[in-house]
Coordinates of C-alpha atoms in Angstrom, one line a residue:
M11 CA 0.0 0.0 0.0
Y12 CA 3.1 2.2 0.3
V13 CA 3.3 2.5 -3.5
L14 CA -0.3 3.8 -3.8
R15 CA 0.3 6.4 -1.1
L16 CA 3.5 7.4 -2.8
L17 CA 1.7 7.8 -6.1
A18 CA -1.0 9.9 -4.5
H19 CA 1.4 12.4 -2.9
H20 CA 4.4 12.3 -5.2
R21 CA 4.4 14.8 -8.0
D22 CA 6.9 12.9 -10.1
Y23 CA 4.7 10.3 -11.7
K24 CA 7.7 9.0 -13.7
Y25 CA 9.3 8.0 -10.4
C26 CA 6.3 5.8 -9.7
Q27 CA 5.5 4.6 -13.2
G28 CA 4.0 1.2 -13.4
L29 CA 4.4 0.5 -9.7
V30 CA 0.7 0.5 -8.8
L31 CA -0.3 -2.1 -11.4
G32 CA 2.9 -4.0 -11.1
C33 CA 2.5 -4.5 -7.3
V34 CA -1.1 -5.4 -7.6
L35 CA -0.7 -7.9 -10.4
I36 CA 2.4 -9.5 -9.0
N37 CA 0.7 -10.2 -5.7
M38 CA -2.4 -11.8 -7.2
G39 CA -3.1 -15.5 -7.4
R40 CA -4.1 -17.1 -10.6
Q41 CA -7.8 -17.0 -9.8
Q42 CA -7.6 -13.3 -9.0
L43 CA -6.1 -12.6 -12.4
G44 CA -9.5 -13.1 -14.1
I45 CA -12.7 -11.2 -13.9
G46 CA -11.9 -10.0 -10.3
I47 CA -9.0 -7.7 -11.3
N48 CA -11.1 -4.7 -11.7
S49 CA -13.0 -5.2 -8.5
L50 CA -9.9 -5.8 -6.5
V51 CA -8.0 -2.7 -7.8
R52 CA -11.2 -0.6 -7.3
I53 CA -11.3 -1.7 -3.6
I54 CA -7.6 -1.0 -3.1
L55 CA -7.8 2.5 -4.7
A56 CA -11.0 3.4 -2.9
K57 CA -9.5 2.3 0.5
H58 CA -6.2 4.1 0.3
L59 CA -7.1 7.1 -1.8
C60 CA -10.5 7.6 -0.3
V61 CA -12.5 7.8 -3.5
Q62 CA -15.7 6.0 -4.5
H63 CA -15.3 5.5 -8.3
P64 CA -11.5 5.3 -9.2
F65 CA -12.3 4.0 -12.7
S66 CA -14.9 6.5 -13.6
S67 CA -14.8 7.3 -17.3
S68 CA -15.4 11.0 -16.6
R69 CA -12.9 13.2 -18.4
H70 CA -13.2 15.8 -15.7
P71 CA -13.2 13.8 -12.4
V72 CA -13.8 15.8 -9.2
S73 CA -11.6 13.5 -7.1
G74 CA -8.6 13.6 -9.5
V75 CA -8.0 9.9 -9.1
P76 CA -8.9 9.0 -12.7
H77 CA -6.2 11.5 -13.6
I78 CA -3.8 9.4 -11.5
V79 CA -5.0 6.2 -13.2
H80 CA -4.4 7.9 -16.6
Q81 CA -0.9 8.7 -15.5
V82 CA -0.3 5.1 -14.5
F83 CA -1.6 3.8 -17.8
S84 CA 0.5 6.4 -19.7
Y85 CA 3.6 4.5 -18.8
I86 CA 2.4 1.1 -20.0
D87 CA 3.4 0.0 -23.5
I88 CA 0.8 -0.2 -26.2
K89 CA 0.7 -4.0 -26.4
S90 CA 0.1 -4.3 -22.7
L91 CA -2.6 -1.6 -22.7
S92 CA -4.4 -3.6 -25.4
A93 CA -4.2 -6.7 -23.2
L94 CA -5.5 -4.7 -20.1
Q95 CA -8.5 -3.6 -22.1
L96 CA -9.7 -7.2 -22.1
V97 CA -10.0 -7.2 -18.3
C98 CA -13.5 -5.7 -18.2
H99 CA -15.7 -3.0 -19.8
S100 CA -14.6 -0.4 -17.2
W101 CA -10.9 -0.8 -18.0
N102 CA -11.6 -0.9 -21.7
S103 CA -13.4 2.4 -21.6
T104 CA -10.8 4.0 -19.3
I105 CA -7.9 3.0 -21.5
A106 CA -9.7 4.0 -24.7
D107 CA -10.4 7.4 -23.3
L108 CA -6.7 8.1 -22.6
P109 CA -5.3 11.4 -24.1
R110 CA -2.2 9.2 -24.9
W111 CA -3.7 7.9 -28.1
K112 CA -3.8 11.4 -29.7
H113 CA -0.4 12.3 -28.4
L114 CA 1.0 9.0 -29.7
I115 CA -0.4 9.6 -33.2
E116 CA 1.0 13.2 -33.2
S117 CA 4.4 11.8 -32.2
K118 CA 4.3 9.3 -35.0
L119 CA 3.4 12.0 -37.5
E120 CA 6.4 14.0 -36.5
S121 CA 8.9 11.2 -36.5
D122 CA 7.8 8.5 -38.9
P123 CA 7.5 9.4 -42.6
V124 CA 5.3 6.3 -43.2
W125 CA 2.7 7.5 -40.8
K126 CA 2.8 11.0 -42.3
G127 CA 2.5 9.6 -45.8
L128 CA -0.4 7.4 -44.7
F129 CA -2.3 10.3 -43.2
D130 CA -1.6 12.3 -46.3
R131 CA -3.0 9.5 -48.5
R132 CA -6.1 9.0 -46.3
G133 CA -6.8 12.6 -45.6
W134 CA -6.8 11.9 -41.9
H135 CA -5.0 15.2 -40.9
N136 CA -8.5 16.7 -40.8
Y137 CA -9.2 14.8 -37.6
F138 CA -6.8 17.1 -35.7
T139 CA -8.4 20.3 -36.7
E140 CA -11.5 19.8 -34.6
P141 CA -11.9 18.3 -31.1
M142 CA -12.7 14.6 -31.2
P143 CA -13.3 12.1 -28.3
Y144 CA -10.1 10.5 -27.1
N145 CA -11.5 7.1 -27.7
F146 CA -11.7 8.0 -31.4
Y147 CA -8.0 8.4 -31.5
Q148 CA -7.5 4.9 -30.2
R149 CA -9.6 3.6 -33.2
L150 CA -7.6 5.8 -35.5
Y151 CA -4.3 4.6 -34.1
R152 CA -5.3 1.0 -34.5
G153 CA -6.6 1.6 -38.0
A154 CA -3.4 3.3 -39.1
S155 CA -1.3 0.5 -37.5
K156 CA -3.3 -2.1 -39.4
D157 CA -2.8 -0.3 -42.7
I158 CA 0.9 0.0 -42.2
C159 CA 1.2 -3.7 -41.3
S160 CA -0.8 -4.6 -44.4
L161 CA 1.3 -2.3 -46.5
E162 CA 4.5 -4.2 -45.5
T163 CA 2.8 -7.5 -46.2
N164 CA 1.7 -6.4 -49.7
W165 CA 5.2 -5.4 -50.7
K166 CA 6.4 -8.9 -49.6
T167 CA 3.6 -10.8 -51.3
G168 CA 3.4 -8.7 -54.5
H169 CA -0.2 -7.5 -53.9
Y170 CA -0.9 -4.2 -55.5
T171 CA -3.4 -2.1 -57.5
L172 CA -2.1 -1.4 -61.0
T173 CA -2.6 1.8 -63.0
R174 CA -1.3 2.0 -66.5
I175 CA -0.8 5.2 -68.5
V176 CA -0.2 4.8 -72.2
T177 CA 1.9 7.5 -74.0
D178 CA 2.8 8.1 -77.6
S179 CA 6.6 7.7 -77.3
E180 CA 9.3 5.7 -75.5
I181 CA 10.0 6.8 -72.0
F182 CA 13.5 7.0 -70.5
C183 CA 13.1 8.4 -67.0
V184 CA 10.6 9.3 -64.3
Q185 CA 10.1 11.1 -61.0
F186 CA 6.8 11.6 -59.1
D187 CA 5.2 13.1 -56.1
A188 CA 1.6 13.2 -54.6
D189 CA 0.3 15.5 -57.4
K190 CA 2.3 14.8 -60.5
I191 CA 4.4 12.4 -62.5
V192 CA 7.2 13.8 -64.7
T193 CA 8.7 11.7 -67.6
G194 CA 11.5 12.2 -70.1
H195 CA 10.8 10.9 -73.6
A196 CA 12.5 9.8 -76.8
D197 CA 10.5 12.4 -78.8
N198 CA 12.7 15.1 -77.1
T199 CA 9.9 16.2 -74.7
I200 CA 9.3 16.2 -70.9
K201 CA 5.7 15.6 -69.9
I202 CA 4.1 16.5 -66.6
W203 CA 1.1 14.3 -65.7
N204 CA -1.7 15.1 -63.4
R205 CA -2.0 12.2 -60.8
K206 CA -5.7 12.5 -60.4
T207 CA -6.7 12.8 -64.1
Q208 CA -3.7 10.8 -65.5
A209 CA -3.6 13.4 -68.3
V210 CA -0.7 15.6 -69.5
S211 CA -0.9 19.0 -67.8
K212 CA 2.3 20.4 -69.4
T213 CA 4.7 19.4 -72.2
L214 CA 8.1 21.0 -72.0
E215 CA 9.7 21.4 -75.4
G216 CA 13.2 22.6 -76.3
H217 CA 15.5 19.6 -76.3
E218 CA 16.6 18.4 -79.8
D219 CA 17.1 14.7 -78.8
G220 CA 15.8 12.2 -76.3
V221 CA 15.6 13.1 -72.6
H222 CA 17.4 10.5 -70.5
S223 CA 17.5 12.0 -67.0
I224 CA 15.4 14.4 -65.0
Q225 CA 15.2 15.7 -61.4
Y226 CA 13.1 18.4 -59.9
D227 CA 12.4 20.1 -56.6
D228 CA 9.7 22.5 -55.5
V229 CA 10.9 25.2 -58.0
I230 CA 13.3 23.9 -60.6
L231 CA 13.4 20.9 -63.0
L232 CA 16.7 19.9 -64.6
S233 CA 16.9 17.6 -67.6
A234 CA 19.8 15.8 -69.5
S235 CA 19.6 14.8 -73.1
R236 CA 21.4 13.2 -76.0
D237 CA 21.3 16.7 -77.6
R238 CA 24.4 17.3 -75.4
T239 CA 22.7 19.8 -73.1
V240 CA 21.4 20.1 -69.6
R241 CA 18.4 22.4 -69.4
M242 CA 16.7 24.2 -66.5
W243 CA 12.9 24.7 -66.3
N244 CA 10.4 26.3 -64.0
I245 CA 8.5 23.3 -62.7
D246 CA 5.2 25.4 -62.2
T247 CA 5.1 27.3 -65.5
G248 CA 7.1 24.9 -67.7
A249 CA 9.3 27.9 -68.9
M250 CA 12.9 27.1 -69.9
L251 CA 15.2 29.2 -67.7
G252 CA 18.6 28.2 -69.2
R253 CA 20.9 25.6 -70.7
L254 CA 24.3 24.1 -70.3
D255 CA 26.2 22.8 -73.4
Q256 CA 28.2 19.7 -72.8
N257 CA 30.5 20.1 -75.8
N258 CA 30.2 17.1 -78.1
F259 CA 29.0 14.5 -75.6
W260 CA 25.6 13.0 -74.9
V261 CA 24.5 13.6 -71.3
W262 CA 23.1 10.3 -69.9
S263 CA 22.5 11.2 -66.3
L264 CA 22.2 14.0 -63.7
K265 CA 21.5 14.3 -60.0
F266 CA 21.6 17.3 -57.7
T267 CA 21.5 18.2 -54.0
S268 CA 20.9 21.6 -52.5
D269 CA 24.1 23.1 -53.8
T270 CA 25.8 20.6 -56.1
M271 CA 24.9 18.9 -59.4
V272 CA 26.7 16.0 -61.0
T273 CA 26.4 14.8 -64.6
G274 CA 27.7 11.8 -66.5
D275 CA 28.3 11.7 -70.3
T276 CA 29.4 9.5 -73.2
N277 CA 33.1 10.7 -72.9
G278 CA 33.4 9.0 -69.5
M279 CA 33.5 12.2 -67.6
V280 CA 31.7 12.9 -64.3
A281 CA 31.2 16.7 -64.0
L282 CA 30.6 18.5 -60.7
W283 CA 28.7 21.8 -60.8
Y284 CA 27.8 24.6 -58.3
Y285 CA 24.0 24.6 -58.3
S286 CA 21.3 27.0 -57.3
H287 CA 18.0 28.0 -58.6
D288 CA 19.6 31.0 -60.3
V289 CA 22.8 29.7 -61.8
I290 CA 24.9 26.6 -62.5
D291 CA 28.7 26.9 -62.7
M292 CA 31.4 24.3 -63.3
R293 CA 33.3 23.0 -60.3
G294 CA 35.4 20.4 -61.8
I295 CA 35.8 17.2 -63.8
L296 CA 36.2 13.8 -62.1
M297 CA 38.3 11.6 -64.3
G298 CA 38.8 7.8 -64.0
H299 CA 36.2 6.0 -66.1
E300 CA 37.3 4.5 -69.4
S301 CA 33.9 4.4 -71.0
E302 CA 30.6 6.3 -71.0
V303 CA 29.0 7.1 -67.7
W304 CA 25.4 5.7 -67.7
A305 CA 24.3 6.7 -64.2
V306 CA 25.3 9.0 -61.3
D307 CA 24.0 9.7 -57.8
I308 CA 25.1 12.2 -55.1
S309 CA 24.7 12.9 -51.4
E310 CA 26.4 15.3 -49.1
K311 CA 29.3 12.9 -48.6
Y312 CA 29.6 10.9 -51.8
V313 CA 29.3 10.9 -55.6
V314 CA 28.9 7.5 -57.2
S315 CA 28.9 6.7 -60.9
G316 CA 28.3 3.6 -63.0
S317 CA 30.0 3.1 -66.4
G318 CA 30.4 1.1 -69.5
D319 CA 33.8 0.1 -68.2
C320 CA 32.0 -2.2 -65.7
S321 CA 33.0 -0.2 -62.7
V322 CA 31.3 1.8 -60.0
M323 CA 33.4 4.7 -58.8
V324 CA 33.0 6.5 -55.5
W325 CA 34.2 10.1 -55.1
D326 CA 34.4 12.8 -52.4
P327 CA 32.3 15.7 -53.7
L328 CA 34.3 18.2 -51.6
T329 CA 37.8 17.3 -52.8
G330 CA 37.0 15.5 -56.0
D331 CA 39.2 12.5 -54.9
T332 CA 38.4 9.0 -55.8
T333 CA 37.8 7.0 -52.7
H334 CA 36.9 3.6 -54.2
V335 CA 36.7 1.8 -57.5
L336 CA 34.2 -1.1 -57.3
M337 CA 35.1 -3.6 -60.0
E338 CA 33.1 -6.8 -59.5
H339 CA 30.6 -6.4 -62.3
D340 CA 31.2 -8.2 -65.6
G341 CA 29.0 -5.9 -67.7
W342 CA 28.1 -2.3 -68.2
V343 CA 26.8 -0.7 -65.0
R344 CA 23.4 0.9 -66.1
G345 CA 22.1 2.1 -62.8
V346 CA 23.3 3.3 -59.4
K347 CA 21.4 4.5 -56.3
L348 CA 22.9 5.8 -53.1
R349 CA 21.4 5.8 -49.6
G350 CA 23.5 6.6 -46.6
H351 CA 26.7 4.7 -47.0
H352 CA 25.2 2.0 -49.2
V353 CA 25.0 2.0 -52.9
V354 CA 23.0 -0.3 -55.2
S355 CA 24.3 -1.0 -58.7
G356 CA 22.6 -2.8 -61.6
S357 CA 24.5 -4.2 -64.5
E358 CA 24.2 -5.9 -67.9
D359 CA 25.8 -8.9 -66.3
S360 CA 22.2 -9.6 -64.9
T361 CA 23.1 -8.9 -61.3
V362 CA 22.3 -6.2 -58.7
R363 CA 25.0 -5.5 -56.2
L364 CA 24.9 -3.9 -52.7
W365 CA 28.0 -2.1 -51.7
D366 CA 29.4 -0.3 -48.7
V367 CA 30.9 2.9 -50.1
E368 CA 32.9 3.5 -46.9
S369 CA 34.8 0.3 -47.1
G370 CA 34.4 -0.5 -50.8
E371 CA 33.1 -4.0 -49.9
C372 CA 30.4 -5.8 -51.9
L373 CA 27.9 -6.8 -49.3
R374 CA 25.6 -8.9 -51.5
V375 CA 25.0 -10.1 -55.0
L376 CA 21.3 -10.2 -55.9
D377 CA 21.1 -12.7 -58.8
G378 CA 17.6 -13.4 -60.1
H379 CA 17.2 -11.8 -63.6
D380 CA 18.0 -15.1 -65.5
E381 CA 20.8 -13.7 -67.6
E382 CA 18.7 -10.6 -68.6
E383 CA 20.4 -7.2 -68.6
V384 CA 19.5 -5.1 -65.6
R385 CA 18.8 -1.6 -67.0
C386 CA 17.8 0.4 -63.9
V387 CA 17.6 0.2 -60.2
G388 CA 15.6 1.9 -57.3
F389 CA 16.6 2.0 -53.6
D390 CA 14.8 3.8 -50.8
G391 CA 16.6 2.4 -47.8
K392 CA 14.0 -0.3 -47.2
R393 CA 13.6 -2.1 -50.6
I394 CA 15.8 -2.5 -53.6
I395 CA 14.1 -2.6 -57.0
S396 CA 15.6 -3.7 -60.3
G397 CA 14.2 -3.7 -63.9
D398 CA 15.6 -5.6 -66.8
E399 CA 15.5 -5.7 -70.6
Q400 CA 12.5 -8.0 -70.7
G401 CA 10.3 -5.7 -68.7
I402 CA 10.6 -7.8 -65.5
I403 CA 10.9 -6.0 -62.1
K404 CA 12.3 -7.6 -59.0
V405 CA 11.6 -6.4 -55.4
W406 CA 14.4 -7.3 -53.0
D407 CA 14.6 -7.3 -49.2
Y408 CA 17.3 -4.7 -48.3
Q409 CA 17.5 -5.8 -44.6
A410 CA 17.9 -9.5 -45.6
A411 CA 20.6 -8.5 -48.2
L412 CA 22.6 -6.9 -45.3
D413 CA 22.5 -10.1 -43.3
P414 CA 25.1 -12.6 -44.5
A415 CA 23.2 -15.4 -42.9
S416 CA 20.0 -14.8 -45.0
P417 CA 19.5 -17.5 -47.5
E418 CA 19.3 -16.6 -51.2
S419 CA 15.7 -17.7 -51.3
S420 CA 14.7 -14.9 -48.8
L421 CA 16.1 -12.0 -50.8
C422 CA 13.6 -11.6 -53.7
L423 CA 10.2 -10.6 -52.3
A424 CA 8.3 -10.3 -55.5
T425 CA 8.6 -10.5 -59.3
L426 CA 6.4 -8.0 -61.2
K427 CA 5.7 -8.4 -64.9
E428 CA 3.6 -5.8 -66.7
H429 CA 6.0 -4.1 -69.2
T430 CA 6.6 -5.6 -72.6
D431 CA 9.9 -3.8 -73.3
F432 CA 12.9 -3.0 -71.1
V433 CA 12.4 -1.0 -67.9
S434 CA 14.1 2.3 -68.3
G435 CA 13.1 4.2 -65.1
I436 CA 12.1 3.4 -61.5
Q437 CA 11.1 5.5 -58.6
L438 CA 9.5 4.4 -55.3
D439 CA 8.2 5.6 -52.0
D440 CA 6.8 3.7 -49.0
F441 CA 3.4 3.1 -50.7
Q442 CA 4.0 2.8 -54.4
L443 CA 6.3 2.1 -57.2
V444 CA 6.3 3.9 -60.5
T445 CA 8.1 2.4 -63.5
V446 CA 8.5 3.5 -67.1
S447 CA 9.6 1.6 -70.2
C448 CA 10.4 1.7 -73.9
D449 CA 7.0 0.1 -74.3
K450 CA 5.6 3.7 -74.0
T451 CA 3.8 3.1 -70.7
I452 CA 3.9 4.4 -67.2
V453 CA 2.9 1.8 -64.6
I454 CA 1.9 2.7 -61.1
W455 CA 2.0 -0.1 -58.6
D456 CA 0.1 0.9 -55.4
F457 CA 0.7 -1.4 -52.4
L458 CA -1.4 0.5 -49.9
D459 CA -4.8 -0.5 -51.3
P460 CA -4.2 -3.7 -53.3
I461 CA -6.7 -5.7 -55.3
I462 CA -6.2 -9.2 -53.7
P463 CA -6.9 -12.0 -56.2
Q464 CA -9.6 -14.4 -55.1
L465 CA -8.5 -18.0 -54.8

């Protein structure tokens, strides 16, 4: 009973967290741990805290004890709270009415991009603009948790809803967000598609050959082309703002961060540029490849490039020094994607490789494309995606690939086949995968709300 008195008078509830329920439950016999729990705890609290209804569901209790009970429950993990709700109706309603559920959701929205993305997709942010009963937020929390659990299962089982957009020319590259999809085409254009209507909202014209690489932010879109130029566009108006001429070499790829752009061309050069929304100036040339550079990627710490010389090179963007040359591929490296200190590369040798760019070590070889050339890769830090020349897409388990003990059979989560020509571009987020192909189609694979085939 000392613990209950301490909790009643001590202002530091964290000091007493869990002690009330812990002491009560530990000292109960097996028979007491059934339907009598609520009655026993009610008697104990009434006796030592001098209250009549310690588990009243009133949100403004006169006695203040329900507030203490809420404090006790606030230190119990979610799984245990759900179990405690099974004790009786009184405990169920008390726990469901905890302010903790709303606070827990708010914390998730601030710290977890999957939760934020789910609420964006569902339009659930509206539930925080007007007062709602606390027990509503428990239902909302459970619904969101179930959606996220189902989402992960759908990625692993290959269940999705498919949307196909047919275009009038081959597509080489893609980027998307919640409102639009942007694609680069063989007909020299860049098309911006409305996600809701699936119609072209803008066509950017100016390039004189196929557009092989694009990237945009909130203001600017950059594009690289076989016409030997990089061009800058206003993403909202579609107006061309400027161009860079790359001498006599096709520009296969570009990527940029907040202040640096990197490009790769047919001469084997990797070029670094000072980048802002107003101007792009040359910083330097990174030499080392012996063949054309098909793909590049950049972060604050690294530049990576994949080349027709079968290598992946890692550079320091500040000094321009080569830190590693990764040489285990036996074919042209067509795609590279960098996340943290790991890079994924896809090659015409039919393999996808996962590397540690700090050590230069190849951590895993993902082999499943049946001797078909891998043309592009995607990587978001959770899943690795690869697309090959026959239009087949593989979804790989990134965490399993990091574990040397994982069997080969556990690495490929799903095989997706909807394209009829080689996959030329991949982008993904937590909920969907967007792929483009030389079959002139955009395919959207939505794993949040899949159509499950009936057996």
